[in-house]
XYZ file of C-alpha atoms in Angstrom:
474
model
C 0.000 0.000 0.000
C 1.375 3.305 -1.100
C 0.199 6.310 0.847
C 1.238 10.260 -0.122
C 0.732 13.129 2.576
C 1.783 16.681 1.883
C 3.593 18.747 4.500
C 4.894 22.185 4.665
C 8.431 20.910 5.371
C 10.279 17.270 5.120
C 13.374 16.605 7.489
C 15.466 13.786 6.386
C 18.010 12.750 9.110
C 16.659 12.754 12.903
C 19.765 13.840 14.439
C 20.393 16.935 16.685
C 20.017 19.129 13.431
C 17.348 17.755 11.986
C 15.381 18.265 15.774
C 16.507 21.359 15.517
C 15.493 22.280 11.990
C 12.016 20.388 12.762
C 12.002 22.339 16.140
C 11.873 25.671 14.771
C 9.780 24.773 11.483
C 7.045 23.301 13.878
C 7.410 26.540 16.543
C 6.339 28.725 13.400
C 3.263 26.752 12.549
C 4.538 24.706 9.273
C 3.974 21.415 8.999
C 6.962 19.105 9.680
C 8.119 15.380 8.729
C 11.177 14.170 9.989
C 12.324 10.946 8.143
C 14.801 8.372 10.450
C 16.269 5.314 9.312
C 18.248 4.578 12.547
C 17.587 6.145 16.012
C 16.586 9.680 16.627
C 19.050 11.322 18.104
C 21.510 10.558 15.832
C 25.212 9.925 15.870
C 25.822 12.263 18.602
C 23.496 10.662 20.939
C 24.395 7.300 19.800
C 28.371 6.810 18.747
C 29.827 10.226 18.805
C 29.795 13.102 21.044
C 27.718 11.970 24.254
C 28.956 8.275 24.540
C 32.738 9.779 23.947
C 32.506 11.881 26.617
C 31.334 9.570 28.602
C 34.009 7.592 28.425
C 36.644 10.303 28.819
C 35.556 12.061 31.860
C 36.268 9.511 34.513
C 39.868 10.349 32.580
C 40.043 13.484 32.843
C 38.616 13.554 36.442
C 41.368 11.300 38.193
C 43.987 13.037 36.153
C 43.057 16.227 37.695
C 42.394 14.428 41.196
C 46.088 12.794 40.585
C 47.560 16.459 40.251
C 45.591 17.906 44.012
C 47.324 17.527 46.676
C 46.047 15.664 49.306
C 43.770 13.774 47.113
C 47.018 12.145 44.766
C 47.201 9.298 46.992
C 43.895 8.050 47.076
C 43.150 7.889 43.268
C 46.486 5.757 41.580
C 44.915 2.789 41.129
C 42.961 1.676 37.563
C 39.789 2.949 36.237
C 36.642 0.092 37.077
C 36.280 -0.207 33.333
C 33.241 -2.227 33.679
C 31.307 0.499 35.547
C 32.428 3.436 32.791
C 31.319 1.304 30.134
C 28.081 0.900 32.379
C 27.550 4.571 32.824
C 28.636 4.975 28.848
C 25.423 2.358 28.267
C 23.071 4.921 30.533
C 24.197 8.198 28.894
C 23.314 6.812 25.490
C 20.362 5.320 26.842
C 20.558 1.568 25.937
C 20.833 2.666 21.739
C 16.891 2.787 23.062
C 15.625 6.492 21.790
C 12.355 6.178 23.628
C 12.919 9.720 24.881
C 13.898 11.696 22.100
C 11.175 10.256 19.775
C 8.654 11.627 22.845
C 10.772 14.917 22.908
C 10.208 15.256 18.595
C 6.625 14.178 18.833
C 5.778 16.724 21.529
C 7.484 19.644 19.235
C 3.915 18.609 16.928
C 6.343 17.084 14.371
C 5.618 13.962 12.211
C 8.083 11.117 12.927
C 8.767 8.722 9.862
C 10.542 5.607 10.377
C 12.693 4.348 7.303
C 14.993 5.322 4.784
C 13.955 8.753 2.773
C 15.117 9.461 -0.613
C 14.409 12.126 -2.978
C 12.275 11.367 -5.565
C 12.123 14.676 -7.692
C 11.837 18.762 -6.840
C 9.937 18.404 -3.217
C 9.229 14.697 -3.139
C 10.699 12.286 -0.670
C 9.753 8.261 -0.556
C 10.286 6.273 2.470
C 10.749 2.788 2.610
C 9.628 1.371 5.987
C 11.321 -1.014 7.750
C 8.708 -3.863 6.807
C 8.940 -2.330 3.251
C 5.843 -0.119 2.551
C 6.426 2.886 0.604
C 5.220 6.078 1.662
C 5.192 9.320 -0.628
C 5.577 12.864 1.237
C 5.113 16.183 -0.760
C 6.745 18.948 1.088
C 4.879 22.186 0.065
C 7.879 24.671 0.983
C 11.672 22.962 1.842
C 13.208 19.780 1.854
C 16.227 19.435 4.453
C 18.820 17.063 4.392
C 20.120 16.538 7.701
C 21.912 13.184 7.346
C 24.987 13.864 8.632
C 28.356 12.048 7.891
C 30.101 8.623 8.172
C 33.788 7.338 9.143
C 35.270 7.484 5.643
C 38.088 4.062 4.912
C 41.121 4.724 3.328
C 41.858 2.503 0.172
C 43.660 0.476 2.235
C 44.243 -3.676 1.210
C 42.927 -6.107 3.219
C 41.470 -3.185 5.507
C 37.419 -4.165 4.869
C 37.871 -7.752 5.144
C 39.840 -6.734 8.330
C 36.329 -5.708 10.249
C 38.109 -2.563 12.003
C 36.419 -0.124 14.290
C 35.636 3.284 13.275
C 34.478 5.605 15.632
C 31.084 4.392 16.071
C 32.622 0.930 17.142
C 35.276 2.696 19.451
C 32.414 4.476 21.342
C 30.187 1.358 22.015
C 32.746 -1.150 22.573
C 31.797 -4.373 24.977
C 35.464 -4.141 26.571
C 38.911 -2.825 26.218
C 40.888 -4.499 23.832
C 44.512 -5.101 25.206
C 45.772 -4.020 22.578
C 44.401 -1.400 19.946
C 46.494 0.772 17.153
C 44.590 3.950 15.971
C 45.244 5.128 12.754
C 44.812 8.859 12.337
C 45.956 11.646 14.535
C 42.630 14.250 14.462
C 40.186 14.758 17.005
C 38.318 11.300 16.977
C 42.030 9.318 17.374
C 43.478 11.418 19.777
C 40.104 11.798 21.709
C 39.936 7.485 21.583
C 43.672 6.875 22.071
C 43.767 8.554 25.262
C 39.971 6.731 26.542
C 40.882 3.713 25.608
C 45.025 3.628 27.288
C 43.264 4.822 30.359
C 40.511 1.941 30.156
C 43.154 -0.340 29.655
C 44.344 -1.147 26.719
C 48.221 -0.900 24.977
C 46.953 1.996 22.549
C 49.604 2.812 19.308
C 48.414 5.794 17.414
C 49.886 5.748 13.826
C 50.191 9.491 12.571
C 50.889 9.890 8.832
C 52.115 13.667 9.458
C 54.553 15.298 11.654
C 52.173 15.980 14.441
C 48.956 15.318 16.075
C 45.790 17.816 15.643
C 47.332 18.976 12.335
C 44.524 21.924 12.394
C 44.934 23.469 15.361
C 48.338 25.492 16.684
C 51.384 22.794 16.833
C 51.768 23.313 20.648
C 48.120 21.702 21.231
C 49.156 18.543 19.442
C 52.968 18.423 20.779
C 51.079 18.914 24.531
C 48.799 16.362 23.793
C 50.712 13.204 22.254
C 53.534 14.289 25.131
C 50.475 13.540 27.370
C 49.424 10.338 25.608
C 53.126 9.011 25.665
C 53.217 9.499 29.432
C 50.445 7.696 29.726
C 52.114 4.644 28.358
C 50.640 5.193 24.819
C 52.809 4.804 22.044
C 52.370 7.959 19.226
C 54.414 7.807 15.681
C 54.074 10.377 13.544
C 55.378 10.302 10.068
C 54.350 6.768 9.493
C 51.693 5.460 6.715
C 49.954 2.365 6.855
C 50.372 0.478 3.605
C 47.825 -2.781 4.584
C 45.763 -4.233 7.198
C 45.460 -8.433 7.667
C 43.897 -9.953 10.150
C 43.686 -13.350 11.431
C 41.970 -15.334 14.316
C 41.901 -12.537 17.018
C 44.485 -10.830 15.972
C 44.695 -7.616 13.571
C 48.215 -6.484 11.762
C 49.183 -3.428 10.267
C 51.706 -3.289 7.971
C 53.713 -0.226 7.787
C 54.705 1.966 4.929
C 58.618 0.794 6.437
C 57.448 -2.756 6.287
C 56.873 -2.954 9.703
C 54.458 -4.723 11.449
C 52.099 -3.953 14.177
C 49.742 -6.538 16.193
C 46.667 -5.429 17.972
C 43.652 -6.968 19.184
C 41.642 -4.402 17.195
C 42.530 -1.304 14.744
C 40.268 1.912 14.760
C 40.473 3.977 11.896
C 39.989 7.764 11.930
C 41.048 9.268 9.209
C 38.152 11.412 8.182
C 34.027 11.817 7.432
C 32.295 11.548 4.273
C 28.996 12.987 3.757
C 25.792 10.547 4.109
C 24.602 11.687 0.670
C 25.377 8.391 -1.387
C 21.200 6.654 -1.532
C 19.234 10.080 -0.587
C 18.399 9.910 -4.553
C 20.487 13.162 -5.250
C 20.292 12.062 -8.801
C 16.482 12.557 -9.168
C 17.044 16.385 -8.947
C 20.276 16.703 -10.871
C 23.013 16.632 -8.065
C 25.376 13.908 -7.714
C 25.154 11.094 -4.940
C 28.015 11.057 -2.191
C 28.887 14.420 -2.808
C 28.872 16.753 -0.085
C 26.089 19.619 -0.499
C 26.821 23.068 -1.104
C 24.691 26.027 0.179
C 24.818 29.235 0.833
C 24.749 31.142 4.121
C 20.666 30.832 4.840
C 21.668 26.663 4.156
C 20.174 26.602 0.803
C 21.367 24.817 -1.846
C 22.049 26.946 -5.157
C 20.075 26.108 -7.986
C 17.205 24.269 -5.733
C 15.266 26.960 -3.885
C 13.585 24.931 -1.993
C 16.738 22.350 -0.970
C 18.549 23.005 2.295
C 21.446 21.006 3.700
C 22.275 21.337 7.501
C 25.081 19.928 9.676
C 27.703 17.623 8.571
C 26.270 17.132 5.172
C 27.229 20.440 3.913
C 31.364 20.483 5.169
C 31.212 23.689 6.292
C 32.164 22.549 10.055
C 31.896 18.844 11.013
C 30.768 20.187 14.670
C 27.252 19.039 16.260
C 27.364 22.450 18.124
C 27.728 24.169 14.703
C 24.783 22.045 13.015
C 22.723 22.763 15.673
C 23.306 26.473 14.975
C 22.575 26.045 11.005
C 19.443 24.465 12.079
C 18.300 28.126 13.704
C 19.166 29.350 10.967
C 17.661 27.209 8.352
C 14.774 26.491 10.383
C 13.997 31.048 10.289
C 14.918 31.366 6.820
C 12.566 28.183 5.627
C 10.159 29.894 7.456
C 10.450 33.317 6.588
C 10.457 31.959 2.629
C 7.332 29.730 3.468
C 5.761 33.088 4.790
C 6.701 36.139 2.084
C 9.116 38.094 4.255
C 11.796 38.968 3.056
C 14.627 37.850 5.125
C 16.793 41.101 5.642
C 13.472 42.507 6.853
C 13.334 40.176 9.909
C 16.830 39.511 10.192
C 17.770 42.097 13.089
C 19.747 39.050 14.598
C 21.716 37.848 11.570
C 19.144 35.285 11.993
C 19.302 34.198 8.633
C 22.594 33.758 7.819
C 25.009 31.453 9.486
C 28.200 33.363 9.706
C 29.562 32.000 13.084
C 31.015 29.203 10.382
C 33.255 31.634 8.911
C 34.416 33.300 11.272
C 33.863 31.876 14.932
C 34.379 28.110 15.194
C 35.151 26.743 18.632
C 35.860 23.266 18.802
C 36.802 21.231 22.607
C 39.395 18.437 22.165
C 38.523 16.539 25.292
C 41.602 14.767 25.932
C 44.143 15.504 28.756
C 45.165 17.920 28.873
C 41.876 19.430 27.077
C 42.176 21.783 23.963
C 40.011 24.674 23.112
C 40.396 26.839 19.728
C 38.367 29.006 18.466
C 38.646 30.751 14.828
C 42.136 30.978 13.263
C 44.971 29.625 13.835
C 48.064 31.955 13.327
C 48.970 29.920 10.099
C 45.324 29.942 8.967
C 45.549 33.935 9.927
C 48.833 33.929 7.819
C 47.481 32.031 4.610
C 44.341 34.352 4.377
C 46.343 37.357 4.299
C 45.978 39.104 7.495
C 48.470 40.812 9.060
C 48.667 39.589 12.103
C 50.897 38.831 15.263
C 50.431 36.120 17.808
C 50.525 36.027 22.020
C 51.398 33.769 23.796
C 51.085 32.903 27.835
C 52.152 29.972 30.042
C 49.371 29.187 31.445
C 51.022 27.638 35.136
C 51.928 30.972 35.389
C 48.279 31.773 36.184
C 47.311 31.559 39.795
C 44.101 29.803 38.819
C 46.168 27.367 37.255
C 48.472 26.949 40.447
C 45.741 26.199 42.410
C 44.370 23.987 39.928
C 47.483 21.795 40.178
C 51.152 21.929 41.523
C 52.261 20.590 38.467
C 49.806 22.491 35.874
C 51.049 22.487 32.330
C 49.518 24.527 29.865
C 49.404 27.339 26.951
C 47.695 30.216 25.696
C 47.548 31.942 21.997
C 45.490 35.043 21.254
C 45.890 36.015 17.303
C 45.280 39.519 16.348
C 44.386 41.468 13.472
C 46.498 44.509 13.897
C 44.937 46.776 11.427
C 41.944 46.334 13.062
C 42.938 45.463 17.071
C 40.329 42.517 17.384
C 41.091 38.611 17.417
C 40.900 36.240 15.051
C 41.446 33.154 16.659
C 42.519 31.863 20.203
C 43.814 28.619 21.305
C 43.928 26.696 25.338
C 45.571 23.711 26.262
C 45.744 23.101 29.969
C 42.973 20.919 32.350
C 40.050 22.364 32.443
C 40.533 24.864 29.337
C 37.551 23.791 27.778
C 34.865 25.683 30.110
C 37.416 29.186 29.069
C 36.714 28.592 25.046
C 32.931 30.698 24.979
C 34.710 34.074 26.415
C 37.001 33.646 23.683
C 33.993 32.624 21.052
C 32.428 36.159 22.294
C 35.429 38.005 21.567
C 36.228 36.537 18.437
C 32.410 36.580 16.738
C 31.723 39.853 18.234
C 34.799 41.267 17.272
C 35.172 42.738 20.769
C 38.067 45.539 20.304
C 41.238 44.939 22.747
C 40.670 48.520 23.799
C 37.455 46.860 25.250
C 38.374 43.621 26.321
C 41.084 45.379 28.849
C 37.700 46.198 30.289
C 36.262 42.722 30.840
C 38.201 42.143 34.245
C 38.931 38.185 34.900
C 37.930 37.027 38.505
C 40.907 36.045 40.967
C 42.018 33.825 40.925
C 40.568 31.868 38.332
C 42.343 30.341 35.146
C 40.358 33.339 33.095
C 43.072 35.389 34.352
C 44.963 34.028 31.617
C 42.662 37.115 29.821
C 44.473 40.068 31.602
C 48.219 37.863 31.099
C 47.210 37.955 27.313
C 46.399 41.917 27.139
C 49.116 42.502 28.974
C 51.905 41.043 26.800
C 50.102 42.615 23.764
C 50.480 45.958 24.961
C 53.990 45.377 26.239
């Protein structure tokens, strides 16, 4: 049986941006579907962000217990693996999403279980899970909200290999004594350091010269210094040239010739958009490919096509998708009702800027790092003419109290034609709660004139603010 329904909008994806998209569709009175094939919630709530971090803060919490004194003593011993992976299983909620389906329908949204591809301008067909079809017409905007996948390297025997990706590293049944993790971004560093605290023998494989190649090369030399105290063994400069593996045991071969033996071998070496069966072809766009839009989300050449989140590359963030789906979700709506978006747009509310501009991104590894905006080679390559600050950040009393033996760094970048910043970077415990004072500053452009107003409480790690200023201004 083949049903149709119209709706004012269709939402395919039923993770944190497509909530959010269906969220503020819904709060204006259109009509909302939201297609889901897997759980709703999504990867975040699932395999990425909230299961991660789960696993990572009993890390980071007896780290920093292990640096106070008087509490040192009473925290050396090992982790109780079993009851982190316990509390991992209640933060994500059993891979049950009971609750957020409740959460979407009380929002007055339509929930559609199944996979949703485009079928022409405005048309989207779900297949249920028991195979019925089921046509929805979607009067005003189509969003695709399906996020992104681990991408494989080309890599022989690597498939046939059954490795983890990040979805298997964040629902794993036990720690593997041994684990290699190739790729040294945010997802291997973040997993390396969760994983050789939980127990395993963790060797992280880096094919360039550092770790965090994005950020500012003191985050990634502070953080694989970390890793390699931890017992953790981090190569850089090393490719992987094939993976074998037999019985219960996986082998990477090096691009030396080397060989390395592991119990299991997560890859994370990158996303790729979820756009390869979403039937991009019936409307002239090419499956697989990641979506461009324009700064209200929209996709040019398909005025009623938005792409939100992951799927459109512009910052592979959930924070930052949930942002585009403000955005998308007012300028759908202001389309569906005849305004004309600068009219109504009083809060940029249109337009997603923050993703040129104003990025902030948490590492949460120990010690954490928190950037935000450029970095001073990003700053460099763009043309800017800038110079960059830097502060030890033990030298901070907030950091002193925070631990005898705090190590940690500070970078402010400024634009000196114009006196604002254009990027800062933390790496230090605790950093991470510091990165939305510098998000302010950078996306608001806050003059240093000004900011030498904005006094830091004492003693905090903030302080770091006034240590900053002051080295600017000499």
């Amino acid at each position: 049986m083949t049903e149709t329904t119209e709706y004012d909008v269709v939402v395919l994806g039923a993770g944190p941006v497509g909530e959010n998209v269906a969220d503020r569709t819904r709060a204006a009175g259109l009509s909302t579907a939201v297609v889901e094939a897997e759980l709703v919630g999504g990867e975040c709530s699932y395999w990425a962000c909230m299961p991660s971090k789960a696993l990572l803060r009993p890390v980071i919490t007896r780290a920093d217990a292990r640096r106070t004194p008087g509490l040192a003593d009473a925290v050396q011993g090992p982790l109780d693996t079993a009851a982190v992976l316990a509390h991992r299983d209640e933060v994500t909620a059993h891979h049950r999403d009971d609750g957020q389906v409740t959460w979407l329908e009380s929002t007055g949204a339509r929930l559609h279980r199944g996979h949703g591809r485009l079928n022409g301008p405005r048309r989207v067909t779900v297949t249920a899970p028991d195979g019925r079809t089921h046509h929805l017409t979607a009067r005003h905007a189509v969003a695709v909200c399906t996020g992104s996948r681990a991408r494989l390297p080309d890599l022989p025997g690597l498939a046939e290999a059954h490795p983890w990706t990040s979805r298997e590293a964040t629902s794993a049944e036990r720690a593997p004594r041994r684990l290699v993790v190739i790729g040294g971004g945010v997802v291997g560093v973040e997993m390396a350091t969760a994983w050789q605290h939980l127990g395993s023998r963790v060797t992280l494989l880096v094919r360039g010269d550092r770790v965090l190649p994005q950020m500012e090369p003191f985050a990634g030399d502070l953080v694989a210094e970390a890793l390699r105290g931890a017992g953790a063994e981090v190569r850089t400069g090393t490719s992987v040239r094939a993976v074998t593996r037999e019985a219960d045991a996986v082998t990477v071969e090096l691009g030396d010739g080397e060989r390395v033996t592991a119990d299991e071998v997560l890859v994370a070496t990158g996303r790729a958009p979820r756009t390869d069966d979403i039937g991009l072809d019936t409307i002239g766009l090419t499956p697989g490919d990641w979506l461009t839009v324009d700064d209200t989300l929209r996709v040019p050449d398909h005025p009623w096509l938005y792409a939100v989140g992951d799927v459109n590359h512009r910052a592979l963030l959930t924070h930052q998708g949930k942002y585009q789906a403000r955005i998308a979700g007012a300028a759908i709506t202001a389309r569906a009702q005849g305004v004309p978006l600068l009219e109504t747009d009083r809060w940029g509310a249109h337009a997603a800027t923050a993703d040129h501009t104003a990025v902030p991104q948490v590492v949460f590894t120990d010690p954490e790092v928190a950037a935000v905006g450029l970095s001073l080679a990003e700053a460099e390559a763009a043309g800017h003419r800038v110079r960059a600050v830097d502060y030890d950040l033990s030298s901070v009393a907030g950091a002193y109290l925070y631990a005898d033996d705090y190590r940690g760094r500070a970078r402010m970048v400024v634009d000196l034609d114009r006196e604002v910043l254009l990027g800062v970077t933390f790496v230090g415990p605790g950093v991470g709660e510091l990165i939305h004072s510098a998000t302010i500053a950078v996306a608001g452009e806050v003059p240093l004139e000004r900011l030498w107003h904005a006094v830091p409480s004492y003693p905090t790690i903030s302080e770091v603010w006034l240590r900053l200023l002051e080295a600017y201004r000499g």
